[in-house]
Each structure stands twice: as C-alpha cells, then as structure tokens.
Amino acid sequence: MSEVTVNLTINEQPVQAQAGELVIAAAERVGVYIPHFCYHPRMSPVGMCRMCIVDIDTGRGPALQPSCMVPVSENMVVDTNSPQTQKAQDGVLEFLLLNHPLDCPVCDKGGECPLQDQTMAYGPGESRFIEEKRHYEKPIAVNDLVYLDRERCILCDRCTRFADEVAGDPLITFQDRGDHTQVNTFPHLPFSSYFSGNTVQICPVGALTAKQYRFKARPWDLSEVESTYPNPMGDRVVVQASRDQVLRYQGADSDAVNWGWLSDKDRFSLDAHASEMRLQTPLVRGTSLGTPDLDGSELVETSWQRALSQAADAISAAVDAYGPSSVALLGGARLSNEDQYVWARLAKAVIGTDNADAQLDDGLPAEAVLGWPRATINGACTPGGTVILLAPDPKEQQGTLYLRLRHAVMHEGVQLIELTPRASGLSQLATHRLYHRPAEVAAVAKALVGGEIDLDSDRRIGGVGAEELAAAANSLAERADRPITVILGRPSLAEPAAPTLAAAAELAQFGKLLSAGGRPGLAFLPVLHRANVFGALDMGLAPGFLPGRVVLTNPSDALSDIWGALPSERGLDAHGILSAATSGEIKVLILLGADPLGDFPNLALAQKAVETASTVIACETLPNASTVKAHIVFPAASFAERDGTHTNLEGRITRQRQIVTPPGTARPDWVIATELARKLGCDFGYGSSQDIWAEICRVARSHEHLEPQDLALKDRLAADLGVQDGVVVAQSAVSVEGSAECAVQSEFVAVPQIDSYSLRLVSSRQMYDRGTLVQHASLLAGLARRALLLLHTSDFQQVGVAQGTTVQVISNTGQLNLPVVPDSGVPKGTAVLNYNHPDADVRVLLDPHAVVTDIRIQTQ
C-alpha cells in the first residue's frame, strides 16, 4: 500500500488514511462501523452484498457507493448515517431476507450471526413478502467436515473467494443463474481442501456449518480464551468451551502469524483431546520394575504416589549403578515452554544427564536452528523478496505458512525458488523449480549461488538441468538487493539431515557475502515437524544446550546459581539415545509426548531400544504404540488444560491459556517433573507456571530482558532479533564457541551411483497420517489416504502395469506390496512413498546406514 497520506472526513470527523485504503477499512480504523457481509479484509473486495453502501462525496456531490470498493481520496466526505444510506441498507436487508429461512432457533449461527445483528440494527423490522421461500435439500455434506445449507446462503462470495484466492482450492463455486444461483461443489468432487473449516468461520450466515460443532451449544453458553495452538506456526486461536468441555477452535487474526486462518487438521483436532481414550490415571506394569523381563504383565491403574515412587526408584537405581548418562529424555515438543524448562532442569541439574532430545531424528541439529540468522514470517513475505524452499511441502506440514507464502507470491511479488526433490503445493506459483535427485541438493545449492561445480554427461547438476539452474541463479542475483529467506527443513526422511545441512551452509555463506556488501543478506525460517520444538531448543531439550540458547559450558550466572552442578560432557541425540539403549547403556528412557515405535525413522532400532531399556517412562495425553510398551505411564494435560507459553518457528512467544480441567487425575507436565524431582531429593519450589516463567526470565539469556509480568499484559512476545510488529522481544543469544555454524556439517555428502534397474526413494509427511492426534480425532482419522507408490510418468510406463496395480517394492532392508500410480510432480528416477501411512510403513524400506534408499519394483 502506498505511504502517501490523504485527508478525508467520515461522519464529520477528520481522518487521515493511506492512499489506496478502502473507505470501509479507514472507517473501521477510526471506530466507525459500516455494516457488511461480503467484505473481508484478508480477501479481495467484490461488492456483492451492497450492504456497505454509504453516501460518498468525492467533489461531484454525494452518491451512494459501496464502501468496500471505493478507495479513499483527498477531501472525500463520507456519511454513513444519511437518510439515503439508511434507506439503502434497509432495502438490502429486506431483499436478503426474501428467501432466507427464519430458522434462527435451530441454526448454529444463531446468536453470533451478522445477518441477525444487522437486521435488528439496520433492517425494516417486518417483511412485506408473504410468498413461499425457496427450498433445497438440507444439509448436504460438501466434505467430511463441513455441511452446506443452501437455503440460508446470501451469495456473499466469501467461501468461494477463500477457496480460490486464499487456499488455491477452487472446489466450491457459484452455480446456475438468476434467482436459481446457489453455492455448491462440483458433481462428484467434494470440497477436498485442507482449509475448508475457515469457510465455516467466515460465513456471515449459517449456510456453512461444522459437522463437529452442529447442535452442540449456543454462543451465550460458551466461555472462551485466546490461546496458541500447539503447532510449529504457533497459530493464534480462540478456544471455546461449555460445561468443562472444549467445543470449538476458531482462528484469531494475528497479523504476524496466521491471519485468522487454521488448517482443518488443527481446527478439528479437539476430538482427540476429548477422546474416551485419553490417559486419565497413572499406569504401571505389574508390580516389578527395574528388570527387562516383566513377565508380560499388563499396565494397571495405580496412584500417583506409587507411580512417582517407582519412577524415582528406577532413575536412582540406574544413576547409582551406571551413572547419570544411563538416563535419557526423548521428546518434549508437545509441551509448553514452562514444562520443557522444568524437565530440562530435572534431567541436567538433578539427574545429571545431557541425554535429551526433543526431536526424533527427523529434524535438524540445534546448532543449525539456533545458529543461523532467523527470519520472521512477515520477513519471508516481504514484497519483492525471494523465498527459497529447501523444505518439505508446507501445504502438507505447515498449513498456515503455506497460506501466507501463497499470498506473498501471488499478491506481493515474492519470487519462489523450489529446491526440493519433488513438487509441492506451491509448485504452480514457483518462478523456478529445481527438483534435484535425492541427497544431491548441496551441489544444486552451490550452483544456485554462483559456485562452480562439474556438470555430468547429461549437462545436469544433481538432476537439475544446467540451463534451468542458470536461469534461477541469474534471477536470484538480480534480486540480491532484497531480502532472501530460506524455508529450511528435511525435504525427505529417506535420507539423513547431512545433505540438507550442506546445502544450507552454501546458502548461508552466500548470505554472508551479501551482508558484507551492504545488502539485506539471507535468513532462515526453519520448519521442524513437531509442535513446540523451537521452545524445546530454547529451553535446553537438546544435547549440548541449556535454556537461553547457550551451550552446556557457558551457562549464565543466574542459571548456575539456581541449577547448581551441570553435566560435564555433551549428551546423545535421539539416534544416539536409542542406539545406547539397544546396547544396554541407557537403562531408563523417559518419553515426553514421544512415540519412537510409531514415528522414529529407524523402526528396527526403536523396537530394540524400547524392548532393551530396563524402564520406559512415558508422559502422554493419548495412548500410542510406545505407551503400550512402557513400564510407567503418567497422564498429562493438553494445551487447553493448562497455562503456559509457546514458541513458534520464528522464535515468537505467545500464551497458552487453560479453559477446561484435565480429565481424571491428569496433570501438567511441569507438575509431573516437579513431583519427580521432589522424589529424587530436590524441591524446585514451583507453585504455578507463572513461577517457572519468572525463573526463565532470570536464567535464560535469550529472555533475560523480559519481565515476568509481560505475559500477564501482552499476548504476543517474540524471541527474535529485535522489536517486531510493535511487540516485546527477546534477544537471540547463541553462545557457541566461535560460531554456531562451525558445528554444522557443511561437507558435501558422497552419493552412490544408481543402477538402471532401481529408483531412489523420497518420503515426506502428509497432513493426515497415522499420527496419534489424527487417529484419535474421529473426523480426521478417516481422511488419511491409502499408501501409494508415486512414479514419474516415464518410470511408470516402464513398470508396464495399469494404474493402481499392486507391485512388490524391495529395498536392502525390507519389502512392501503397494499400488503404483503415475504423478507428474515426481522427478524421473525417483519414487515417492509418503511417511507414516496408516496401511503401509515406509520405515520397512528405509536404509538407516545409507545416504539414500534405493528400491526395485517387481510386478506380481
């Protein structure tokens, strides 16, 4: 928007606005509400409903004009209360109610319906029409989550614009003509969008309703709090509850984060937290603990006192006999920052072990995430900037980040360069698509930033054509005077993190050269998979790190005073922890919301580790494959059942607020850790999560200038590199000897040649899978797709079978029988089998000791 300021008058009040700002937006900013239905600030104006018609005088005399379509101009005079305006609004409402059913008592929108409110405030009061209203079949399911009642629709175009403009899924649209016009999906094609629930929230009437919420409560029955959904984006939400039960999540419009949008996976996941399968009571396995052979005894309910005592006894026995390093913590990304801090203190200051990792070998080292320059979401979407996608498909894994990036590319002139092993949801908008061969991304990244590297015989680098790569390099260089953001993550779980880190190191070096030349440089926006994994890294749930983004050997004075003695050596990461457990070096394995049996890439290693560990202690909200094998299970509270804070992928800290009580005797994780510490002889003295936050502000260098009361006064803090969006921030403080980047592997990884009979495997996550949350949410579990092996069209033709035919897929480690289909988004020579399918476990095929996994296909 232009920074030129214009002066106008709204209802005799002088107003200053930016050139190009719409009248309706300028009026709302100064406290003058103009009624509307079709207008939405996050979508393009269309002037469909005409409810926002007001008197506007641009110098030629007053005239009725839709305020959502008219930009402000110098000396404009706007009157929203003139008799002509009131008569026009009265008439619009009368016509809208002509066919609208008067079923407010049974409509889910009743009590929070703009049509109701505006009819009472601006409407005629009674109808002059006695004719029969139109009728449709009601309701119809536009997908598995959303119902459509066409009789109530006022044709505002909000849902269709959202689907087309925002989500990029134009699957719901206007059909028919004239007075028969209706909104509907195409025949035999459901509204299969990951973001369909947003249309329910923005619908100004009860035409679109959520299957999950229908007939559950009235708005006046609901209590609500603004909170943060536990996903890596830290999406702001309004949590609504009634009778001590969460009934609905609504997106809250945070300009810095999610703009009010939510993915369906997050919006409709509340069924999982209210599931009958929720863990509510501590469980122990029989009566004997501390020995590997438990005689197959089952988990039985017990008291908190007994469960905590047995856990403390197992930890003490292991430490006394084998030392602190015989205990390890795995997970913690599900927890709040306060929970993570207390568990980190328990592990590193009380038990004395640095074996703690919040990731399950599917992310990136803490040195990379904390050491490289961190971008913000708004920074990545800077108009005219460049985004390099070195990560998995954001549409599948970071839903609202996908929406932000899509808007930036379409409307803000952002250039997108895909540096991925397969197509993504953003591919159609990408300026350059550099689909590299698995594990060869570093060579492509080096060529992209101007480095010299040898071409192969086909004039390709890592599978990318030299001409295509040169065009991308030139395009990147042309925009080098504008911000460059790298979306950084693990594009494929069929290869280790090393190739991605080597590519990121090439880009980081390029960014340093730009900064040295006085240009904006390059920053990273890391996209790790788990909910609050960035908070876990900040709070020290990573080997070699302490709270405050500092290394183990460089604690703050305050932390040393409070924590006391610390581990003398760097501990093990997730892979090292499980490897040590298989060899008997780890005796006690504590799982904090982690399910290695269901989610660790090396399935055989996870199985052996859990079977070999003397004692497995799990803190969980829902049962999973690992809790079934655990010896002690503590029931934990979910994010709507306890207070705390959350750190998102840009380092932004926001509040999570309790609105309901935990089921049964479930407790917040920090309480479990505090009680366990007391059993081990250390009293932390915490009485609330606010006490823990106050201590974090004292001991963590990245948070040291934040005041404990800040969270009581503000909902938005940021732990990034300065003041952002007018909010309180914490300074980044990575104190690695020399530089954090020195610890990040930057060597090129040697990739073996592939034979002419094999294909190279790529595996990444989808929105809906067999994850614990999805499988316990009744509406989401059925949305997980069946496993398919995806091949490039030419590779599929060589297989010589019909689409959907089941073939045998063989690797060095195992085999699966899978249907095979062609996919134009899969590069030649590559096969794609997505991770964590409900009906096929790709981990059977993954070779944990190889840089890549090669497969062969045999027809049956």
mmCIF file with all atom_site columns, N, CA, C and O in Angstrom, residues 781-804:
data_model
loop_
_atom_site.group_PDB
_atom_site.id
_atom_site.type_symbol
_atom_site.label_atom_id
_atom_site.label_alt_id
_atom_site.label_comp_id
_atom_site.label_asym_id
_atom_site.label_entity_id
_atom_site.label_seq_id
_atom_site.pdbx_PDB_ins_code
_atom_site.Cartn_x
_atom_site.Cartn_y
_atom_site.Cartn_z
_atom_site.occupancy
_atom_site.B_iso_or_equiv
_atom_site.pdbx_formal_charge
_atom_site.auth_seq_id
_atom_site.auth_comp_id
_atom_site.auth_asym_id
_atom_site.auth_atom_id
_atom_site.pdbx_PDB_model_num
ATOM 1  N N  . ALA A 1 781 ? -9.504  -39.118 11.358  1.00 0.00 ? 781 ALA A N  1
ATOM 2  C CA . ALA A 1 781 ? -8.860  -40.418 11.152  1.00 0.00 ? 781 ALA A CA 1
ATOM 3  C C  . ALA A 1 781 ? -9.151  -40.995 9.771   1.00 0.00 ? 781 ALA A C  1
ATOM 4  O O  . ALA A 1 781 ? -8.286  -41.589 9.128   1.00 0.00 ? 781 ALA A O  1
ATOM 5  N N  . GLY A 1 782 ? -10.386 -40.807 9.297   1.00 0.00 ? 782 GLY A N  1
ATOM 6  C CA . GLY A 1 782 ? -10.753 -41.366 8.000   1.00 0.00 ? 782 GLY A CA 1
ATOM 7  C C  . GLY A 1 782 ? -10.212 -40.591 6.819   1.00 0.00 ? 782 GLY A C  1
ATOM 8  O O  . GLY A 1 782 ? -10.383 -41.025 5.663   1.00 0.00 ? 782 GLY A O  1
ATOM 9  N N  . LEU A 1 783 ? -9.555  -39.440 7.055   1.00 0.00 ? 783 LEU A N  1
ATOM 10 C CA . LEU A 1 783 ? -9.043  -38.628 5.963   1.00 0.00 ? 783 LEU A CA 1
ATOM 11 C C  . LEU A 1 783 ? -7.637  -39.017 5.538   1.00 0.00 ? 783 LEU A C  1
ATOM 12 O O  . LEU A 1 783 ? -7.146  -38.547 4.512   1.00 0.00 ? 783 LEU A O  1
ATOM 13 N N  . ALA A 1 784 ? -6.974  -39.856 6.326   1.00 0.00 ? 784 ALA A N  1
ATOM 14 C CA . ALA A 1 784 ? -5.637  -40.308 5.953   1.00 0.00 ? 784 ALA A CA 1
ATOM 15 C C  . ALA A 1 784 ? -5.735  -41.166 4.689   1.00 0.00 ? 784 ALA A C  1
ATOM 16 O O  . ALA A 1 784 ? -6.511  -42.121 4.616   1.00 0.00 ? 784 ALA A O  1
ATOM 17 N N  . ARG A 1 785 ? -4.953  -40.814 3.681   1.00 0.00 ? 785 ARG A N  1
ATOM 18 C CA . ARG A 1 785 ? -5.033  -41.511 2.403   1.00 0.00 ? 785 ARG A CA 1
ATOM 19 C C  . ARG A 1 785 ? -4.342  -42.864 2.462   1.00 0.00 ? 785 ARG A C  1
ATOM 20 O O  . ARG A 1 785 ? -3.425  -43.077 3.264   1.00 0.00 ? 785 ARG A O  1
ATOM 21 N N  . ARG A 1 786 ? -4.749  -43.748 1.573   1.00 0.00 ? 786 ARG A N  1
ATOM 22 C CA . ARG A 1 786 ? -4.069  -45.040 1.498   1.00 0.00 ? 786 ARG A CA 1
ATOM 23 C C  . ARG A 1 786 ? -2.694  -44.848 0.874   1.00 0.00 ? 786 ARG A C  1
ATOM 24 O O  . ARG A 1 786 ? -2.440  -43.898 0.132   1.00 0.00 ? 786 ARG A O  1
ATOM 25 N N  . ALA A 1 787 ? -1.808  -45.756 1.172   1.00 0.00 ? 787 ALA A N  1
ATOM 26 C CA . ALA A 1 787 ? -0.439  -45.660 0.687   1.00 0.00 ? 787 ALA A CA 1
ATOM 27 C C  . ALA A 1 787 ? -0.384  -45.940 -0.809  1.00 0.00 ? 787 ALA A C  1
ATOM 28 O O  . ALA A 1 787 ? -0.967  -46.912 -1.302  1.00 0.00 ? 787 ALA A O  1
ATOM 29 N N  . LEU A 1 788 ? 0.324   -45.071 -1.532  1.00 0.00 ? 788 LEU A N  1
ATOM 30 C CA . LEU A 1 788 ? 0.535   -45.229 -2.965  1.00 0.00 ? 788 LEU A CA 1
ATOM 31 C C  . LEU A 1 788 ? 2.005   -44.992 -3.266  1.00 0.00 ? 788 LEU A C  1
ATOM 32 O O  . LEU A 1 788 ? 2.627   -44.106 -2.685  1.00 0.00 ? 788 LEU A O  1
ATOM 33 N N  . LEU A 1 789 ? 2.548   -45.755 -4.186  1.00 0.00 ? 789 LEU A N  1
ATOM 34 C CA . LEU A 1 789 ? 3.886   -45.506 -4.679  1.00 0.00 ? 789 LEU A CA 1
ATOM 35 C C  . LEU A 1 789 ? 3.765   -44.623 -5.919  1.00 0.00 ? 789 LEU A C  1
ATOM 36 O O  . LEU A 1 789 ? 3.145   -45.003 -6.909  1.00 0.00 ? 789 LEU A O  1
ATOM 37 N N  . LEU A 1 790 ? 4.330   -43.436 -5.855  1.00 0.00 ? 790 LEU A N  1
ATOM 38 C CA . LEU A 1 790 ? 4.208   -42.455 -6.928  1.00 0.00 ? 790 LEU A CA 1
ATOM 39 C C  . LEU A 1 790 ? 5.468   -42.460 -7.780  1.00 0.00 ? 790 LEU A C  1
ATOM 40 O O  . LEU A 1 790 ? 6.589   -42.376 -7.252  1.00 0.00 ? 790 LEU A O  1
ATOM 41 N N  . LEU A 1 791 ? 5.282   -42.540 -9.091  1.00 0.00 ? 791 LEU A N  1
ATOM 42 C CA . LEU A 1 791 ? 6.400   -42.561 -10.025 1.00 0.00 ? 791 LEU A CA 1
ATOM 43 C C  . LEU A 1 791 ? 6.209   -41.516 -11.116 1.00 0.00 ? 791 LEU A C  1
ATOM 44 O O  . LEU A 1 791 ? 5.070   -41.146 -11.445 1.00 0.00 ? 791 LEU A O  1
ATOM 45 N N  . HIS A 1 792 ? 7.335   -41.069 -11.686 1.00 0.00 ? 792 HIS A N  1
ATOM 46 C CA . HIS A 1 792 ? 7.273   -40.237 -12.883 1.00 0.00 ? 792 HIS A CA 1
ATOM 47 C C  . HIS A 1 792 ? 6.594   -41.025 -14.001 1.00 0.00 ? 792 HIS A C  1
ATOM 48 O O  . HIS A 1 792 ? 6.666   -42.263 -14.051 1.00 0.00 ? 792 HIS A O  1
ATOM 49 N N  . THR A 1 793 ? 5.931   -40.328 -14.913 1.00 0.00 ? 793 THR A N  1
ATOM 50 C CA . THR A 1 793 ? 5.155   -40.992 -15.965 1.00 0.00 ? 793 THR A CA 1
ATOM 51 C C  . THR A 1 793 ? 5.995   -41.976 -16.753 1.00 0.00 ? 793 THR A C  1
ATOM 52 O O  . THR A 1 793 ? 5.562   -43.110 -17.010 1.00 0.00 ? 793 THR A O  1
ATOM 53 N N  . SER A 1 794 ? 7.209   -41.591 -17.139 1.00 0.00 ? 794 SER A N  1
ATOM 54 C CA . SER A 1 794 ? 8.043   -42.495 -17.932 1.00 0.00 ? 794 SER A CA 1
ATOM 55 C C  . SER A 1 794 ? 8.476   -43.708 -17.118 1.00 0.00 ? 794 SER A C  1
ATOM 56 O O  . SER A 1 794 ? 8.530   -44.837 -17.640 1.00 0.00 ? 794 SER A O  1
ATOM 57 N N  . ASP A 1 795 ? 8.789   -43.517 -15.836 1.00 0.00 ? 795 ASP A N  1
ATOM 58 C CA . ASP A 1 795 ? 9.145   -44.654 -14.980 1.00 0.00 ? 795 ASP A CA 1
ATOM 59 C C  . ASP A 1 795 ? 7.950   -45.576 -14.793 1.00 0.00 ? 795 ASP A C  1
ATOM 60 O O  . ASP A 1 795 ? 8.102   -46.813 -14.760 1.00 0.00 ? 795 ASP A O  1
ATOM 61 N N  . PHE A 1 796 ? 6.759   -44.998 -14.672 1.00 0.00 ? 796 PHE A N  1
ATOM 62 C CA . PHE A 1 796 ? 5.560   -45.808 -14.524 1.00 0.00 ? 796 PHE A CA 1
ATOM 63 C C  . PHE A 1 796 ? 5.320   -46.654 -15.777 1.00 0.00 ? 796 PHE A C  1
ATOM 64 O O  . PHE A 1 796 ? 4.951   -47.825 -15.687 1.00 0.00 ? 796 PHE A O  1
ATOM 65 N N  . GLN A 1 797 ? 5.526   -46.066 -16.930 1.00 0.00 ? 797 GLN A N  1
ATOM 66 C CA . GLN A 1 797 ? 5.340   -46.802 -18.175 1.00 0.00 ? 797 GLN A CA 1
ATOM 67 C C  . GLN A 1 797 ? 6.312   -47.966 -18.285 1.00 0.00 ? 797 GLN A C  1
ATOM 68 O O  . GLN A 1 797 ? 5.967   -49.031 -18.822 1.00 0.00 ? 797 GLN A O  1
ATOM 69 N N  . GLN A 1 798 ? 7.517   -47.802 -17.773 1.00 0.00 ? 798 GLN A N  1
ATOM 70 C CA . GLN A 1 798 ? 8.494   -48.887 -17.813 1.00 0.00 ? 798 GLN A CA 1
ATOM 71 C C  . GLN A 1 798 ? 8.083   -50.049 -16.918 1.00 0.00 ? 798 GLN A C  1
ATOM 72 O O  . GLN A 1 798 ? 8.443   -51.198 -17.191 1.00 0.00 ? 798 GLN A O  1
ATOM 73 N N  . VAL A 1 799 ? 7.346   -49.745 -15.856 1.00 0.00 ? 799 VAL A N  1
ATOM 74 C CA . VAL A 1 799 ? 6.870   -50.829 -14.995 1.00 0.00 ? 799 VAL A CA 1
ATOM 75 C C  . VAL A 1 799 ? 5.895   -51.714 -15.763 1.00 0.00 ? 799 VAL A C  1
ATOM 76 O O  . VAL A 1 799 ? 5.843   -52.936 -15.580 1.00 0.00 ? 799 VAL A O  1
ATOM 77 N N  . GLY A 1 800 ? 5.099   -51.098 -16.658 1.00 0.00 ? 800 GLY A N  1
ATOM 78 C CA . GLY A 1 800 ? 4.243   -51.852 -17.548 1.00 0.00 ? 800 GLY A CA 1
ATOM 79 C C  . GLY A 1 800 ? 3.001   -52.443 -16.917 1.00 0.00 ? 800 GLY A C  1
ATOM 80 O O  . GLY A 1 800 ? 2.581   -53.550 -17.272 1.00 0.00 ? 800 GLY A O  1
ATOM 81 N N  . VAL A 1 801 ? 2.396   -51.722 -15.974 1.00 0.00 ? 801 VAL A N  1
ATOM 82 C CA . VAL A 1 801 ? 1.162   -52.189 -15.340 1.00 0.00 ? 801 VAL A CA 1
ATOM 83 C C  . VAL A 1 801 ? 0.118   -51.090 -15.416 1.00 0.00 ? 801 VAL A C  1
ATOM 84 O O  . VAL A 1 801 ? 0.426   -49.928 -15.699 1.00 0.00 ? 801 VAL A O  1
ATOM 85 N N  . ALA A 1 802 ? -1.134  -51.464 -15.158 1.00 0.00 ? 802 ALA A N  1
ATOM 86 C CA . ALA A 1 802 ? -2.212  -50.482 -15.135 1.00 0.00 ? 802 ALA A CA 1
ATOM 87 C C  . ALA A 1 802 ? -2.126  -49.651 -13.862 1.00 0.00 ? 802 ALA A C  1
ATOM 88 O O  . ALA A 1 802 ? -1.593  -50.090 -12.835 1.00 0.00 ? 802 ALA A O  1
ATOM 89 N N  . GLN A 1 803 ? -2.663  -48.415 -13.929 1.00 0.00 ? 803 GLN A N  1
ATOM 90 C CA . GLN A 1 803 ? -2.647  -47.526 -12.768 1.00 0.00 ? 803 GLN A CA 1
ATOM 91 C C  . GLN A 1 803 ? -3.378  -48.170 -11.600 1.00 0.00 ? 803 GLN A C  1
ATOM 92 O O  . GLN A 1 803 ? -4.481  -48.677 -11.727 1.00 0.00 ? 803 GLN A O  1
ATOM 93 N N  . GLY A 1 804 ? -2.758  -48.141 -10.432 1.00 0.00 ? 804 GLY A N  1
ATOM 94 C CA . GLY A 1 804 ? -3.352  -48.716 -9.241  1.00 0.00 ? 804 GLY A CA 1
ATOM 95 C C  . GLY A 1 804 ? -3.031  -50.171 -9.010  1.00 0.00 ? 804 GLY A C  1
ATOM 96 O O  . GLY A 1 804 ? -3.453  -50.753 -8.008  1.00 0.00 ? 804 GLY A O  1
#
